[in-house]
CSV table of C-alpha atoms and ligand atoms in Angstrom, one decimal:
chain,number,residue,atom,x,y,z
A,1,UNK,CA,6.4,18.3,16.5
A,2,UNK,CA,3.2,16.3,15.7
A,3,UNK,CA,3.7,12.7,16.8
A,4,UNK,CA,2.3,10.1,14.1
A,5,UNK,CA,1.9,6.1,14.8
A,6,UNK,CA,2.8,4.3,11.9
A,7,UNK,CA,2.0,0.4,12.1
A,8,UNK,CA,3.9,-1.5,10.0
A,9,UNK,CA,6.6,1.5,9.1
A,10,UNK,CA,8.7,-1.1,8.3
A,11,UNK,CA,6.8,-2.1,5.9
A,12,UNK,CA,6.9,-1.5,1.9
A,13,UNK,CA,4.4,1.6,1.9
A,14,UNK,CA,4.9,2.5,5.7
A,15,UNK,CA,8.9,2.8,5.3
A,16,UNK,CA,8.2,5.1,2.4
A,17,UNK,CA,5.7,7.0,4.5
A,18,UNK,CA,7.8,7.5,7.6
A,19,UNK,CA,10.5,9.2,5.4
A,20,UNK,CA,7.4,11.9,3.8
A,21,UNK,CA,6.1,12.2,7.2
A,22,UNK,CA,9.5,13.8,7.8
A,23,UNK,CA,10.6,15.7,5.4
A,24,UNK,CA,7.3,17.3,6.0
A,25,UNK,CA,7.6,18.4,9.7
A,26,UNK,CA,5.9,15.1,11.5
A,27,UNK,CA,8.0,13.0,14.1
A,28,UNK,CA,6.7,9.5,13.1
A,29,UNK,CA,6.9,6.6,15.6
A,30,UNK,CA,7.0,3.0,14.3
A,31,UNK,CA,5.4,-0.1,15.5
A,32,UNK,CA,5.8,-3.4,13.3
A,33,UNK,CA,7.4,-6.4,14.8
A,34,UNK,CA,9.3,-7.1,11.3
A,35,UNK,CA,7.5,-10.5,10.4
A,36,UNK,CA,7.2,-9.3,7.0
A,37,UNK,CA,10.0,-6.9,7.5
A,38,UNK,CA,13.1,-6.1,8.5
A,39,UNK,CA,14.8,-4.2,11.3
A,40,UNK,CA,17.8,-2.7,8.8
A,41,UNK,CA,15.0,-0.4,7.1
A,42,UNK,CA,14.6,1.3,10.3
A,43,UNK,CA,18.5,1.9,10.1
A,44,UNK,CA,18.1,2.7,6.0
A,45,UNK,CA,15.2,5.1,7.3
A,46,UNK,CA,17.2,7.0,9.8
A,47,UNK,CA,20.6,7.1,7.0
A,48,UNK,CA,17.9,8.7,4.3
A,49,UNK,CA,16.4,11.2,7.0
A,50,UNK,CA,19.3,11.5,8.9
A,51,UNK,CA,17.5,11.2,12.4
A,52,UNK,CA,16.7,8.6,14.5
A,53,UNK,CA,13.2,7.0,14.5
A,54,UNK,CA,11.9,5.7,17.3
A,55,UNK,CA,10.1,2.0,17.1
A,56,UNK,CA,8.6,-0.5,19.1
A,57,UNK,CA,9.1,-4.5,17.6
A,58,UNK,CA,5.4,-5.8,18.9
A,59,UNK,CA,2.8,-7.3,17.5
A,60,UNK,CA,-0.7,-5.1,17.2
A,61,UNK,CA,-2.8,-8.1,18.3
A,62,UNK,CA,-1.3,-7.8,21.4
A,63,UNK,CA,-3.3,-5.6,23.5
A,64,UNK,CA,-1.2,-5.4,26.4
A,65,UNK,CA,2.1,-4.9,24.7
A,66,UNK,CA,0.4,-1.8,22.4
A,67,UNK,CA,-0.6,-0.3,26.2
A,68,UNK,CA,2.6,-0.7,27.7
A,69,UNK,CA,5.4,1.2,25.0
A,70,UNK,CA,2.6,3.7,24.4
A,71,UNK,CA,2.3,4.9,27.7
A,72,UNK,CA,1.8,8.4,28.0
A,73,UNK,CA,2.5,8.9,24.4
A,74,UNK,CA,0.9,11.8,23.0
A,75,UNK,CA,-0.3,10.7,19.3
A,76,UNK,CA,-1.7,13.3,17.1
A,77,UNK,CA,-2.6,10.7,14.2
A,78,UNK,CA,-2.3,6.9,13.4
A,79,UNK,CA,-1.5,5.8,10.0
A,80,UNK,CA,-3.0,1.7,10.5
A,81,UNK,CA,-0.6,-0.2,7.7
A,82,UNK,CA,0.2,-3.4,9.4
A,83,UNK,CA,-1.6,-5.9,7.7
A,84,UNK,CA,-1.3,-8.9,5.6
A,85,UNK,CA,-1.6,-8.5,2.2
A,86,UNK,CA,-1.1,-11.6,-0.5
A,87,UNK,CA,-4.3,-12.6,-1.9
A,88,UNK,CA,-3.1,-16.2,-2.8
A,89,UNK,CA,-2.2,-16.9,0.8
A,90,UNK,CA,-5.5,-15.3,2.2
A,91,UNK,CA,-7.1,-17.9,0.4
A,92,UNK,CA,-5.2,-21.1,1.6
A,93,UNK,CA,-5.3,-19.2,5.3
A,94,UNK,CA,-8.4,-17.3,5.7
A,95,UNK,CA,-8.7,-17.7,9.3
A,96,UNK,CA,-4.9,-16.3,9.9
A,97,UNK,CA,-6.2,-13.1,7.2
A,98,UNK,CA,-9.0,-12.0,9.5
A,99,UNK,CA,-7.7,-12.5,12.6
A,100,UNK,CA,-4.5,-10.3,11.8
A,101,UNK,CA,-6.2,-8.1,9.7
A,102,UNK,CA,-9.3,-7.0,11.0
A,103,UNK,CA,-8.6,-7.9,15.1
A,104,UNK,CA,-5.2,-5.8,14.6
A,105,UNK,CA,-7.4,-3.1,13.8
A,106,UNK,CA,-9.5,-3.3,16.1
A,107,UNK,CA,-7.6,-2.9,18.7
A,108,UNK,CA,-5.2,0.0,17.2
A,109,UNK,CA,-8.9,1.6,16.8
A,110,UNK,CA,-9.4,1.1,20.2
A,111,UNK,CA,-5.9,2.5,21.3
A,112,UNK,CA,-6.9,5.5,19.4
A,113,UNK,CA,-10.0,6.3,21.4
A,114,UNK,CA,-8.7,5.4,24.4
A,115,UNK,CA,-5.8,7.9,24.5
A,116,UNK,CA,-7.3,10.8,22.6
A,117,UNK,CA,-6.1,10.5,19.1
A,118,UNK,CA,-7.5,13.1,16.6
A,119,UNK,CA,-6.7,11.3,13.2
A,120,UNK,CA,-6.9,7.6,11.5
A,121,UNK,CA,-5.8,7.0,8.3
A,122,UNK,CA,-6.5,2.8,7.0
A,123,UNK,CA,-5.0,1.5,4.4
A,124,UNK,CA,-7.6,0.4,2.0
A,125,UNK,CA,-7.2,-1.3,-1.2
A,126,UNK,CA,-8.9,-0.8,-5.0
A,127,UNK,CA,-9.9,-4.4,-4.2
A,128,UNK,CA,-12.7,-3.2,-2.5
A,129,UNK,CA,-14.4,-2.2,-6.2
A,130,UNK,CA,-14.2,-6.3,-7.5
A,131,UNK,CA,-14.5,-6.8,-11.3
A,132,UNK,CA,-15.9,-3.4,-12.1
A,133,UNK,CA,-18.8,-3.8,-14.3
A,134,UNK,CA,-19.2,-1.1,-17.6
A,135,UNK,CA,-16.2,1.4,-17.3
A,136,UNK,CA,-13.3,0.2,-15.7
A,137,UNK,CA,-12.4,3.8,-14.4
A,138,UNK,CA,-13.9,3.8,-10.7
A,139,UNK,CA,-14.7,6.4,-8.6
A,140,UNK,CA,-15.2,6.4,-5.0
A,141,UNK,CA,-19.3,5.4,-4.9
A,142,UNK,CA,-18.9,2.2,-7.2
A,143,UNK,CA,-17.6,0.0,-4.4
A,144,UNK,CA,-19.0,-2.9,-4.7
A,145,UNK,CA,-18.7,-4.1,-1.4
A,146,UNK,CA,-17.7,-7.7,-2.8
A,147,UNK,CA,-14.0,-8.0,-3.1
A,148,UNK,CA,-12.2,-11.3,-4.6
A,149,UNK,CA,-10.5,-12.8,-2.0
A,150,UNK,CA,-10.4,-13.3,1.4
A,151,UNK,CA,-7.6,-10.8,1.9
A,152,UNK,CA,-10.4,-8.1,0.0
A,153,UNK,CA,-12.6,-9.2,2.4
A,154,UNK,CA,-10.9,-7.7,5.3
A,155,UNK,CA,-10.1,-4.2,3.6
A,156,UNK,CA,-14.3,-4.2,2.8
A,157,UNK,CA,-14.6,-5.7,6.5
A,158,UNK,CA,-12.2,-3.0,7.9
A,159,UNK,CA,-13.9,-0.1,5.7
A,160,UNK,CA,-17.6,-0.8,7.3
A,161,UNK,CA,-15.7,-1.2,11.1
A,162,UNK,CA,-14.8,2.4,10.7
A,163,UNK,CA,-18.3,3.4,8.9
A,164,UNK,CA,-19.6,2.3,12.1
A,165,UNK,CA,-17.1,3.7,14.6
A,166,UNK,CA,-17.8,7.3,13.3
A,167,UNK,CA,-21.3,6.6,13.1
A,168,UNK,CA,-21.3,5.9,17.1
A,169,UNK,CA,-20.4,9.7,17.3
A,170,UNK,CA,-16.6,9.3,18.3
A,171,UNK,CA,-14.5,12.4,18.0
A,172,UNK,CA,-11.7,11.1,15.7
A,173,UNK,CA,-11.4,11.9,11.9
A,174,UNK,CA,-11.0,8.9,9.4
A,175,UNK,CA,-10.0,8.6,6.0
A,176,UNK,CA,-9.6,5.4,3.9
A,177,UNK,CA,-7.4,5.3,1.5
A,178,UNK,CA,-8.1,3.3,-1.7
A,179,UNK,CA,-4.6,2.3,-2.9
A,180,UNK,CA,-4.2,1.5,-6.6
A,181,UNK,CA,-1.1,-1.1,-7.3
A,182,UNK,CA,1.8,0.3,-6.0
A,183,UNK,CA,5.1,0.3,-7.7
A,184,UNK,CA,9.1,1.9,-7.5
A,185,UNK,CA,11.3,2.6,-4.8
A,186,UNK,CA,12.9,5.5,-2.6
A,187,UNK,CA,15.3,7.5,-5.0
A,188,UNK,CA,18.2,6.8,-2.7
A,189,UNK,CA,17.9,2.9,-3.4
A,190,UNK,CA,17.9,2.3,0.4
A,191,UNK,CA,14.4,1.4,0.8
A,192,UNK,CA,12.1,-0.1,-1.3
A,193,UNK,CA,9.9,-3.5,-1.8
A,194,UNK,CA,11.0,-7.0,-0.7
A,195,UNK,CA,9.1,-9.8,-1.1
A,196,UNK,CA,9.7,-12.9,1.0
A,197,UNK,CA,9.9,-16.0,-1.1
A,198,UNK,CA,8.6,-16.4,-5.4
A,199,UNK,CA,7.2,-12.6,-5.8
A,200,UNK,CA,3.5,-12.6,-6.4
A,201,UNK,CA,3.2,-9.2,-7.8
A,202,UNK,CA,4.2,-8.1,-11.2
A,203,UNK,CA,7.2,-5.3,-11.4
A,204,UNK,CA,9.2,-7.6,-8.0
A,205,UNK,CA,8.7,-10.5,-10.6
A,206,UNK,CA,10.3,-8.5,-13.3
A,207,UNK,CA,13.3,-7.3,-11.5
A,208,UNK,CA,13.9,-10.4,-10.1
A,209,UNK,CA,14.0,-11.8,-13.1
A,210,UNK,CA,16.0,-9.1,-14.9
A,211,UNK,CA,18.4,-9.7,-12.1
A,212,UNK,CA,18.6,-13.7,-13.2
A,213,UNK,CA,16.5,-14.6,-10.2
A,214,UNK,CA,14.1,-16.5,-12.4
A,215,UNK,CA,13.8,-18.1,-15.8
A,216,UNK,CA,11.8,-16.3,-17.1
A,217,UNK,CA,8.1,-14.0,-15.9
A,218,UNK,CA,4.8,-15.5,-17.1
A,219,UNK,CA,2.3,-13.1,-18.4
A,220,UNK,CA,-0.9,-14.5,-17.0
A,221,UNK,CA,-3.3,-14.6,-19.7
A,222,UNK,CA,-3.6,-12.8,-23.2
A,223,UNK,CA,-7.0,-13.1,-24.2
A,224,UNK,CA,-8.5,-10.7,-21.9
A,225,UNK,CA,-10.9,-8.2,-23.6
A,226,UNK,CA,-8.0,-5.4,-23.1
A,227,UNK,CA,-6.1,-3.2,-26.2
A,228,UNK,CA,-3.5,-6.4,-26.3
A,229,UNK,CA,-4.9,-8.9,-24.4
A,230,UNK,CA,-3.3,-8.7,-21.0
A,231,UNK,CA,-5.1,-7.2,-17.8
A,232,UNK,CA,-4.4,-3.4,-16.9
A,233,UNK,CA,-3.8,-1.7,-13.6
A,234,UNK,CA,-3.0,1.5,-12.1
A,235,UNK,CA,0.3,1.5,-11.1
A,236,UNK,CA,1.6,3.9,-8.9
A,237,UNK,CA,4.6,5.2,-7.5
A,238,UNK,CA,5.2,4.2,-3.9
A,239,UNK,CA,6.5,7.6,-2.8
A,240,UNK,CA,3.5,9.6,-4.5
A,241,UNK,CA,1.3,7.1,-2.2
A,242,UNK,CA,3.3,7.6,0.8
A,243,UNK,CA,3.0,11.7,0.0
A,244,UNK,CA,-0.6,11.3,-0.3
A,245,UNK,CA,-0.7,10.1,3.3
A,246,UNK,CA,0.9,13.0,4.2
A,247,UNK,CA,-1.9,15.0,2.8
A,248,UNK,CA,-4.2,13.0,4.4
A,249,UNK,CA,-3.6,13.7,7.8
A,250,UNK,CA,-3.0,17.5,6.7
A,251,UNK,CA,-6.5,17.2,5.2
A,252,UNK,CA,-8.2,15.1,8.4
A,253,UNK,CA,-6.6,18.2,10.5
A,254,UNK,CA,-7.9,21.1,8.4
A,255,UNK,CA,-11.4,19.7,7.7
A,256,UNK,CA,-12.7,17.5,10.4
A,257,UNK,CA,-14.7,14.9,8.2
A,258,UNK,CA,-18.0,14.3,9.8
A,259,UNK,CA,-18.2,10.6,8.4
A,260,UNK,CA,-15.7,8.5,7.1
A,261,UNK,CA,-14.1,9.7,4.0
A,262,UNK,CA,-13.1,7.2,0.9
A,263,UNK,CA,-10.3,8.2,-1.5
A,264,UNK,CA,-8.5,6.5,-4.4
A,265,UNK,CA,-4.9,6.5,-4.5
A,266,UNK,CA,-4.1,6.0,-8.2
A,267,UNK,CA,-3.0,8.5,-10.9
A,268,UNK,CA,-6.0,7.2,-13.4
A,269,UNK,CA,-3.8,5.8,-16.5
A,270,UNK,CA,-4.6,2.3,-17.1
A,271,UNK,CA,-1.0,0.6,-18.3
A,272,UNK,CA,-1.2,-3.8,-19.4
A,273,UNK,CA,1.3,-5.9,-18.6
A,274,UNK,CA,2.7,-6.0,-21.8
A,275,UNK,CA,2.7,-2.1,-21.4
A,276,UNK,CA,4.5,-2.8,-17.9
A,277,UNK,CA,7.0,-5.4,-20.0
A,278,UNK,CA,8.1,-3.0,-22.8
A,279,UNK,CA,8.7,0.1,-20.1
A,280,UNK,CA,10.4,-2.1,-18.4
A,281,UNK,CA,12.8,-2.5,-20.9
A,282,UNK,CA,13.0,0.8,-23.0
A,283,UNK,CA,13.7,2.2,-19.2
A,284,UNK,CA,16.3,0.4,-18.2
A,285,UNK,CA,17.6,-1.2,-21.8
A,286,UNK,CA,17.3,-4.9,-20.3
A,287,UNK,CA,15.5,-7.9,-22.4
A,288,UNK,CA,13.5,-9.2,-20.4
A,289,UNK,CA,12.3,-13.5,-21.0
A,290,UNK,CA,9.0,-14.0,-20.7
A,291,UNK,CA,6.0,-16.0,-22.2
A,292,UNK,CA,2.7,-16.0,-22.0
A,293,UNK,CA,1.1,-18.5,-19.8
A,294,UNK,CA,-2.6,-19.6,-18.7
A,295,UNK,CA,-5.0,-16.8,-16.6
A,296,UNK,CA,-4.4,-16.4,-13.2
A,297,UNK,CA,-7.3,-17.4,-11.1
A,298,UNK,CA,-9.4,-14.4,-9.2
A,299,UNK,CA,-7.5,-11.5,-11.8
A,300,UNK,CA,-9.3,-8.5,-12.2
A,301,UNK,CA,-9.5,-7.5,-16.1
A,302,UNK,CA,-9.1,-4.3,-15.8
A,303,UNK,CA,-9.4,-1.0,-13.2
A,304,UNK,CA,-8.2,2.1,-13.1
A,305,UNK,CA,-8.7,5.1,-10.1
A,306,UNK,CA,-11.1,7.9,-10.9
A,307,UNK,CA,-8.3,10.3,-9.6
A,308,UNK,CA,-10.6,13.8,-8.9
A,309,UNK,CA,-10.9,13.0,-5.4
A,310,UNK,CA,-7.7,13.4,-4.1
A,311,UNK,CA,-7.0,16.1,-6.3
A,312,UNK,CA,-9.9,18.0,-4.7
A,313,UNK,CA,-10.0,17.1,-1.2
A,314,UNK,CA,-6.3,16.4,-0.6
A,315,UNK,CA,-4.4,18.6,-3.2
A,316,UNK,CA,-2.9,15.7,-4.2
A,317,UNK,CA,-1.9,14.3,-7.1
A,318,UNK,CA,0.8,11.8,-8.9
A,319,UNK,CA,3.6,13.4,-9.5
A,320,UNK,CA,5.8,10.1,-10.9
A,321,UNK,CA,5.9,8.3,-14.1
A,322,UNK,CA,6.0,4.8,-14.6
A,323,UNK,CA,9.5,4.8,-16.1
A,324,UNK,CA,10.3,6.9,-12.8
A,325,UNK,CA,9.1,4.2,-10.6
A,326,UNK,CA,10.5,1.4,-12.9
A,327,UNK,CA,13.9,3.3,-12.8
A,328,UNK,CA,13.8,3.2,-9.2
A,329,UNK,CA,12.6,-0.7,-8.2
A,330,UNK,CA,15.5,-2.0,-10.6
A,331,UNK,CA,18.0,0.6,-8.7
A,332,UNK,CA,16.9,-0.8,-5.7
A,333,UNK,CA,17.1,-4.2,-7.0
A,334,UNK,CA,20.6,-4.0,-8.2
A,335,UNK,CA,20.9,-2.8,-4.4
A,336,UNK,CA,20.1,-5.3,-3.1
A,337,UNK,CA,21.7,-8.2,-5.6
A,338,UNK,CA,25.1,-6.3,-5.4
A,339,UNK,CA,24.7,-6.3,-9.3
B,1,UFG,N1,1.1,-10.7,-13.5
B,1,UFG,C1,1.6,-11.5,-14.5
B,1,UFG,N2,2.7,-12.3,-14.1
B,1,UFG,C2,3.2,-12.3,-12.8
B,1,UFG,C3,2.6,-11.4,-11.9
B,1,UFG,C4,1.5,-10.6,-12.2
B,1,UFG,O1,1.2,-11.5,-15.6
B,1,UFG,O2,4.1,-13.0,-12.5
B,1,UFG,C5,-0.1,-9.8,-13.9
B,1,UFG,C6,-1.3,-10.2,-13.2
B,1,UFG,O3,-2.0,-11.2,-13.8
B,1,UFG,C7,-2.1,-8.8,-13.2
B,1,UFG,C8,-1.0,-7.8,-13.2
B,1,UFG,O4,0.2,-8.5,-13.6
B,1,UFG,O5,-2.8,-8.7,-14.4
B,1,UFG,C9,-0.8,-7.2,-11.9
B,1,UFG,O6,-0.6,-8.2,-10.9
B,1,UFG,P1,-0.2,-7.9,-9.4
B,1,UFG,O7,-0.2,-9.2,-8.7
B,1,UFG,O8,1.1,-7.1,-9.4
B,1,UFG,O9,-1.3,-6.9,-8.9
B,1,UFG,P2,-2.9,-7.2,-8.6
B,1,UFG,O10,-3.6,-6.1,-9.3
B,1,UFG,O11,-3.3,-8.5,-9.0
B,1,UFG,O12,-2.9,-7.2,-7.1
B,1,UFG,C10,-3.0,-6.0,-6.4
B,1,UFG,C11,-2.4,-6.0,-5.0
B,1,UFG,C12,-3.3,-6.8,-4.1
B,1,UFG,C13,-4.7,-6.4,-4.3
B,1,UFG,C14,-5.1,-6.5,-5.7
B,1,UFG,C15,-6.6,-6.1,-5.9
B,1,UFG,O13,-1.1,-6.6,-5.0
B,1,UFG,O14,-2.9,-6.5,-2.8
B,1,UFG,O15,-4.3,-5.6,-6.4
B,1,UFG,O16,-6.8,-4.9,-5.5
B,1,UFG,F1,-5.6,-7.2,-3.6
């Protein structure tokens, strides 16, 4: 079986990758050293596929330790998710953002041409297209290159460090995936999101509150040039993106990309958080509190993913509804509350 190096498996999308890579015939092997994580998804992980995953707790930065429990390891492909990721704290700690960020991979590049790996797949983020300018549906050439924070900053940094790899003429296939906002939970309720601390993102803000966590959610802003007001996103079920990484690697096998290749990960449906905030509730017949509050600083208005990419190149497309993945984050909240 086809060994795959997931970074940050533990993670929010990489859990829910390791369990598609799976059920689809690949024998994934983690690496995350749980700072943004915990080691009972690795035990969740093995109860949902019923087989034991193998996984190294170390840190990517660390050259040495990488070299050492991958020592004579075969790896077919690496999927690269460890990474920070909250924009409001890349701002307050730039410095910590791009050393993590774009030295970690670096040197999980570096791994992978050392020791004969055939496929890389990066997680990249929508962030990469800024504010888009005109029509807020973006396809793969719009990048703007200028993302808003520094956090962005390392996705556009990471996206031209593998432009340039390939460019040098290595023989390993890349693909960067563009991920739109992604939302839900594994069906089983064992896996899902969780957020250390006051969540920053929208649906773990609503569930927590839902489940009496907080007062009340604050809709940031409601004077934004949208249908009602409120900014819209692409939300998109977690286990559609992990299934698309799936396809990735299948596609990176069959096709041999000669430069790197840029996809969305979206399903191309806009939704607005007042959208988000009456699903939410016709879903799972909860009342939620909120109130409208000031603008956030650095929001997008609005984006959405041109979708035909992936549904041409990787066969891919969403197969989950909103109300599917809302159904599934406030099962896994309950979960986790014991509610
Ligand atoms: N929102 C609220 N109240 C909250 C939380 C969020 O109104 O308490 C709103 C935001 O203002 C925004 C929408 O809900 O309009 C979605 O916000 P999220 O924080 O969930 O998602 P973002 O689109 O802002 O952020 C996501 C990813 C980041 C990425 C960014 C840009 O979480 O990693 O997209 O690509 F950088």
């Amino acid at each position: 079986m086809k060994k795959i190096l997931v970074t940050g498996g533990a993670g929010y999308i990489g859990s829910h990758t390791v369990v598609q890579l799976i059920q689809n015939g690949y024998n994934p092997i983690v690496v995350d050293d749980f700072r943004n994580s915990q080691p009972a998804v690795i035990q969740n992980l093995e109860k949902i596929t019923n087989q034991s995953i193998p996984f190294y707790a170390i840190d990517i930065c660390d050259k040495t330790a990488l070299n050492n429990v991958l020592k004579n390891t075969e790896i077919e492909g690496i999927i690269h998710f460890a990474a920070y990721k909250a924009v409001g704290e890349s701002v307050e700690k730039p410095l910590m953002y791009y050393h993590n960020n774009v030295e970690g991979l670096i040197n999980v590049l570096d791994w992978a041409l050392n020791n004969n790996v055939k496929h890389f797949i990066f997680s990249s983020s929508c962030t990469v297209y800024g504010e888009p300018q005109g029509i807020k549906e973006v396809s793969e050439e719009t990048a703007s290159g200028i993302a808003n924070s520094p956090y962005g900053q390392t996705k556009v940094i990471g996206e031209q460090i593998l432009n340039d790899v390939k460019h040098s003429g290595v023989d390993l296939n890349i693909l960067a995936l563009r991920y739109f906002n992604p939302i839900g939970a594994h069906a089983s309720g064992l896996i899902g999101e969780l957020p250390v601390g006051k969540p920053n993102n929208l649906l773990p803000f609503i569930t927590q509150t839902a489940a009496g966590l907080h007062k009340e959610l604050t809709v940031f802003g409601n004077d934004y040039p949208t249908s009602d007001g409120t900014c819209v996103r692409d939300y998109i079920h977690v286990v559609d993106l992990a299934e698309a990484h799936v396809k990735g690697i299948d596609f990176l096998a069959q096709n041999q990309p000669k430069s790197v290749e840029f996809i969305n990960v979206g399903t191309g449906k806009g939704t607005s958080v007042l959208e988000m905030i009456q699903t939410f509730e016709e879903t799972t017949g909860k009342k939620l509190n909120w109130k409208f509050g000031p603008r956030r600083e650095g929001d997008v208005v609005e984006i959405y993913a041109n979708a035909d990419k992936s549904r041409e190149k990787l066969g891919w497309i969403a197969q989950y509804s909103i109300k599917d993945a809302i159904n599934d984050a406030w099962n896994w909240e309950k979960n986790i509350r014991n509610i």
